Short mmCIF file of C-alpha atoms in Angstrom, two decimals:
data_model
loop_
_atom_site.label_atom_id
_atom_site.label_comp_id
_atom_site.label_asym_id
_atom_site.label_seq_id
_atom_site.Cartn_x
_atom_site.Cartn_y
_atom_site.Cartn_z
CA LYS A 1 0.01 0.14 -0.03
CA LYS A 2 2.64 2.69 0.68
CA ASP A 3 4.83 4.01 -1.84
CA ALA A 4 8.22 3.62 -0.48
CA ASP A 5 7.52 -0.26 0.17
CA ILE A 6 6.09 -0.19 -3.64
CA GLU A 7 9.55 1.22 -4.78
CA ILE A 8 11.96 -0.45 -3.08
CA ILE A 9 10.14 -4.05 -3.48
CA GLY A 10 9.79 -3.17 -7.01
CA LEU A 11 13.24 -2.69 -7.42
CA ILE A 12 14.37 -5.37 -5.60
CA SER A 13 11.74 -7.74 -7.20
CA SER A 14 12.93 -6.71 -10.74
CA ILE A 15 16.87 -7.19 -9.77
CA PHE A 16 15.92 -11.01 -8.60
CA ALA A 17 13.57 -11.59 -12.12
CA TYR A 18 15.69 -14.05 -14.21
CA GLY A 19 15.35 -17.93 -14.33
CA ASN A 20 12.93 -20.20 -13.85
CA ILE A 21 9.51 -18.32 -12.41
CA LYS A 22 9.03 -20.96 -9.82
CA GLN A 23 12.80 -20.05 -8.74
CA ILE A 24 11.80 -16.53 -8.89
CA ILE A 25 8.80 -16.75 -6.84
CA ARG A 26 10.42 -18.64 -4.47
CA SER A 27 13.23 -15.82 -4.05
CA GLN A 28 10.79 -12.88 -3.68
CA ASP A 29 8.79 -14.75 -0.88
CA LYS A 30 11.71 -15.14 0.79
CA ILE A 31 12.73 -11.47 0.62
CA LEU A 32 9.38 -10.53 1.94
CA GLU A 33 9.79 -13.24 4.75
CA VAL A 34 12.85 -11.33 5.64
CA THR A 35 11.76 -8.03 5.26
CA GLY A 36 8.57 -8.81 7.30
CA ASN A 37 6.33 -7.30 4.48
CA ASN A 38 7.73 -4.15 5.54
CA PRO A 39 10.93 -3.59 3.33
CA HIS A 40 11.31 0.43 3.53
CA ASP A 41 11.47 0.20 6.76
CA PHE A 42 13.94 -2.89 7.07
CA ILE A 43 16.00 -1.32 4.52
CA LEU A 44 16.52 1.56 6.42
CA ASN A 45 16.90 0.21 10.01
CA PHE A 46 18.29 -3.60 9.64
CA SER A 47 21.08 -4.66 12.12
CA ARG A 48 23.80 -6.39 12.15
CA ARG A 49 21.93 -9.21 13.55
CA ASP A 50 19.54 -9.07 10.55
CA GLU A 51 22.40 -9.83 8.35
CA ALA A 52 22.66 -13.05 8.90
CA LYS A 53 19.30 -13.41 7.70
CA ILE A 54 19.58 -11.30 4.36
CA LYS A 55 22.87 -13.83 3.35
CA MET A 56 19.90 -16.55 3.97
CA ILE A 57 18.52 -14.81 0.39
CA SER A 58 20.65 -16.41 -2.56
CA HIS A 59 19.32 -16.73 -6.27
CA ARG A 60 20.84 -18.29 -9.05
CA PHE A 61 24.52 -16.64 -9.06
CA TYR A 62 23.33 -14.20 -6.64
CA ARG A 63 25.03 -15.41 -3.54
CA GLY A 64 23.84 -14.43 -0.09
CA ASP A 65 26.79 -11.39 0.12
CA ASP A 66 25.55 -10.16 -3.01
CA THR A 67 21.98 -9.39 -1.54
CA LEU A 68 23.45 -8.18 1.71
CA TRP A 69 25.53 -5.46 -0.19
CA LEU A 70 22.37 -4.82 -2.20
CA PHE A 71 20.50 -4.21 0.75
CA LYS A 72 23.49 -1.84 2.23
CA ALA A 73 23.70 -0.03 -1.06
CA LEU A 74 19.85 0.81 -1.11
CA ARG A 75 20.09 1.79 2.61
CA ILE A 76 22.68 4.54 1.64
CA ILE A 77 20.42 5.76 -1.34
CA TYR A 78 17.50 6.08 0.93
CA LYS A 79 19.64 7.58 3.69
CA GLU A 80 20.98 10.26 1.50
CA HIS A 81 18.28 11.41 -0.74
CA GLY A 82 14.87 10.19 0.57
CA SER A 83 13.60 7.91 -2.04
CA LEU A 84 15.06 5.60 -5.30
CA LYS A 85 12.83 8.44 -7.53
CA ASP A 86 14.64 10.92 -6.01
CA TYR A 87 18.31 9.60 -6.52
CA PHE A 88 17.24 8.20 -10.05
CA LEU A 89 16.19 11.34 -10.98
CA LYS A 90 19.60 12.92 -10.40
CA PHE A 91 20.42 11.51 -13.95
CA TYR A 92 17.69 11.80 -15.70
CA ASN A 93 17.73 14.78 -18.39
CA GLU A 94 14.15 15.59 -19.77
CA ASN A 95 15.90 16.52 -22.81
CA ASP A 96 17.21 12.87 -23.56
CA LYS A 97 15.33 10.99 -26.11
CA ASN A 98 14.82 7.80 -23.89
CA LEU A 99 16.36 6.94 -20.04
CA LYS A 100 19.38 5.10 -21.31
CA SER A 101 21.93 7.94 -20.06
CA ALA A 102 19.65 7.90 -16.59
CA ILE A 103 20.23 4.18 -16.13
CA GLU A 104 23.83 4.33 -17.33
CA GLY A 105 24.48 6.75 -14.63
CA PHE A 106 21.99 5.17 -11.86
CA SER A 107 23.66 1.62 -12.42
CA GLN A 108 27.14 3.07 -12.59
CA SER A 109 26.90 4.84 -9.65
CA ARG A 110 26.29 1.31 -7.82
CA ILE A 111 28.87 -0.19 -9.59
CA ASP A 112 31.50 2.58 -8.32
CA TYR A 113 30.50 2.17 -4.88
CA PHE A 114 30.84 -1.71 -4.87
CA GLU A 115 34.25 -1.00 -6.25
CA SER A 116 35.13 1.24 -3.40
CA LYS A 117 34.06 -1.55 -0.99
CA SER A 118 36.21 -3.90 -2.91
CA VAL A 119 32.76 -6.38 -3.17
CA LEU A 120 32.17 -5.98 -6.67
CA THR A 121 31.11 -9.51 -8.02
CA ARG A 122 29.77 -10.91 -11.14
CA GLY A 123 26.31 -11.11 -9.19
CA LEU A 124 26.86 -7.24 -8.25
CA ARG A 125 27.70 -6.33 -11.64
CA PHE A 126 24.59 -8.71 -13.08
CA MET A 127 22.37 -6.29 -10.75
CA PHE A 128 23.04 -2.94 -12.04
CA PRO A 129 23.19 -3.49 -16.34
CA LEU A 130 25.19 -0.56 -18.31
CA PRO A 131 23.36 0.37 -21.76
CA SER A 132 27.10 1.33 -22.64
CA VAL A 133 28.29 -2.14 -22.74
CA GLY A 134 25.21 -3.23 -24.80
CA SER A 135 22.84 -4.36 -22.47
CA ALA A 136 19.31 -4.44 -23.27
CA CYS A 137 18.71 -3.66 -19.36
CA LYS A 138 15.58 -5.93 -19.33
CA ARG A 139 15.01 -6.00 -15.56
CA ILE A 140 15.45 -1.97 -15.01
CA ASN A 141 13.40 -1.19 -18.03
CA LEU A 142 10.72 -3.53 -16.53
CA PHE A 143 11.26 -1.75 -13.02
CA LEU A 144 10.92 1.75 -14.42
CA ARG A 145 7.96 0.75 -16.47
CA TRP A 146 6.06 -0.32 -13.17
CA MET A 147 6.97 3.23 -11.53
CA VAL A 148 6.46 5.43 -14.56
CA ARG A 149 3.41 4.12 -16.31
CA LYS A 150 -0.14 4.25 -14.87
CA ASP A 151 -3.00 1.83 -15.65
CA GLU A 152 -4.15 -1.80 -14.00
CA LEU A 153 -0.94 -2.65 -14.26
CA ASP A 154 1.63 -0.33 -13.59
CA PHE A 155 1.93 1.79 -10.40
CA GLY A 156 2.76 5.63 -11.98
CA LEU A 157 4.57 6.76 -8.93
CA TRP A 158 7.25 8.76 -10.69
CA ASN A 159 5.10 11.29 -12.12
CA GLU A 160 8.56 13.29 -13.32
CA ILE A 161 9.43 11.10 -16.08
CA PRO A 162 7.09 10.56 -19.19
CA ALA A 163 5.83 7.34 -20.43
CA ALA A 164 7.41 8.16 -23.80
CA LYS A 165 10.65 8.08 -22.24
CA LEU A 166 10.59 4.57 -21.39
CA VAL A 167 12.18 1.57 -23.19
CA ILE A 168 10.61 -1.75 -23.61
CA PRO A 169 12.23 -4.56 -21.28
CA VAL A 170 13.44 -7.20 -24.28
CA ASP A 171 14.65 -11.09 -23.36
CA THR A 172 15.03 -13.57 -25.67
CA HIS A 173 11.18 -14.45 -25.28
CA ILE A 174 10.35 -10.74 -26.27
CA ALA A 175 12.89 -10.32 -28.63
CA ARG A 176 11.78 -13.52 -30.40
CA ILE A 177 8.27 -12.44 -30.69
CA CYS A 178 9.35 -9.12 -31.82
CA LYS A 179 11.39 -10.10 -34.74
CA GLN A 180 8.52 -12.37 -35.99
CA LEU A 181 6.18 -8.91 -35.65
CA LYS A 182 9.47 -6.85 -37.83
CA LEU A 183 9.36 -4.70 -35.08
CA THR A 184 13.52 -5.09 -35.33
CA GLN A 185 15.99 -6.36 -37.75
CA LEU A 186 18.40 -7.11 -35.01
CA GLN A 187 19.68 -10.86 -34.60
CA ASN A 188 21.12 -10.50 -30.64
CA VAL A 189 19.20 -8.90 -27.52
CA SER A 190 21.04 -5.69 -26.95
CA TRP A 191 20.07 -2.10 -26.20
CA ALA A 192 20.09 -1.35 -29.69
CA MET A 193 17.27 -3.67 -30.32
CA ALA A 194 15.32 -2.47 -27.17
CA GLU A 195 15.34 1.01 -29.04
CA GLU A 196 14.76 -0.24 -32.52
CA ILE A 197 11.70 -2.49 -31.03
CA THR A 198 10.72 0.69 -28.84
CA ASP A 199 10.90 3.25 -31.54
CA ASN A 200 8.86 0.96 -33.84
CA LEU A 201 6.28 0.83 -31.22
CA ARG A 202 6.18 4.75 -30.86
CA LYS A 203 4.70 4.63 -34.25
CA PHE A 204 1.42 3.45 -32.77
CA ASP A 205 1.56 5.37 -29.55
CA PRO A 206 4.23 8.25 -29.11
CA ASN A 207 3.50 8.98 -25.63
CA ASP A 208 3.17 5.28 -24.30
CA PRO A 209 5.27 2.99 -26.58
CA VAL A 210 6.00 0.65 -23.90
CA LYS A 211 2.17 -0.05 -23.22
CA TYR A 212 2.35 -2.96 -25.68
CA ASP A 213 5.08 -4.54 -23.81
CA PHE A 214 2.64 -7.08 -21.68
CA ALA A 215 0.20 -7.66 -24.62
CA ILE A 216 3.79 -9.14 -26.51
CA CYS A 217 4.88 -10.73 -23.36
CA HIS A 218 1.48 -12.71 -23.63
CA ILE A 219 1.75 -13.59 -26.93
CA GLY A 220 4.65 -15.72 -26.08
CA MET A 221 3.21 -16.93 -22.53
CA ARG A 222 0.05 -17.89 -24.18
CA LYS A 223 2.07 -19.85 -27.23
CA MET A 224 0.19 -17.81 -30.14
CA GLU A 225 1.19 -18.38 -33.61
CA PHE A 226 1.21 -15.74 -36.08
#
């Protein structure tokens, strides 16, 4: 119900949204159990005693230590900036075509933090992808869709960013369908592919191109044929 809880569990949920769906749900349930269904307050106030519980949260190649450092990095953001939105907006420029630069700045700042603590691992790097190295940034684009768009699916808490700036979250399933729909001519999942698909969807709705993400996703989930 609380915006602060929605925002922080949204980011954590998106970070853990890869792999088998049952595995994802199991990890999400563990996160909610450890944070006592009150993730914002927990992130702000977890103690050394709580760290052992946090380290019990692992997911594929995220280790327990990765989860702990993620929580520490988020706590610093909330302590110093008040909210994820206020921190993300530091990197946002309304004159940019989309959120590429904002995502780059946000992710790089967390990578820099982990490097400063000499704890950067493959898992932590994967949590904060960079468009500049070609990543499609599927999970953070999904999180941004939840925060920016407003309808029956998305929360629309970040009013400062227009939906027109969003980029579609692309994984191998979305890529396959979008190739069939002629929304992309590229073969490999990348930031360039995500931009190309979004640009083509913008022809149908320039103000809200990512609204089609849910429908495209469900073409694959329902195994529909063209």
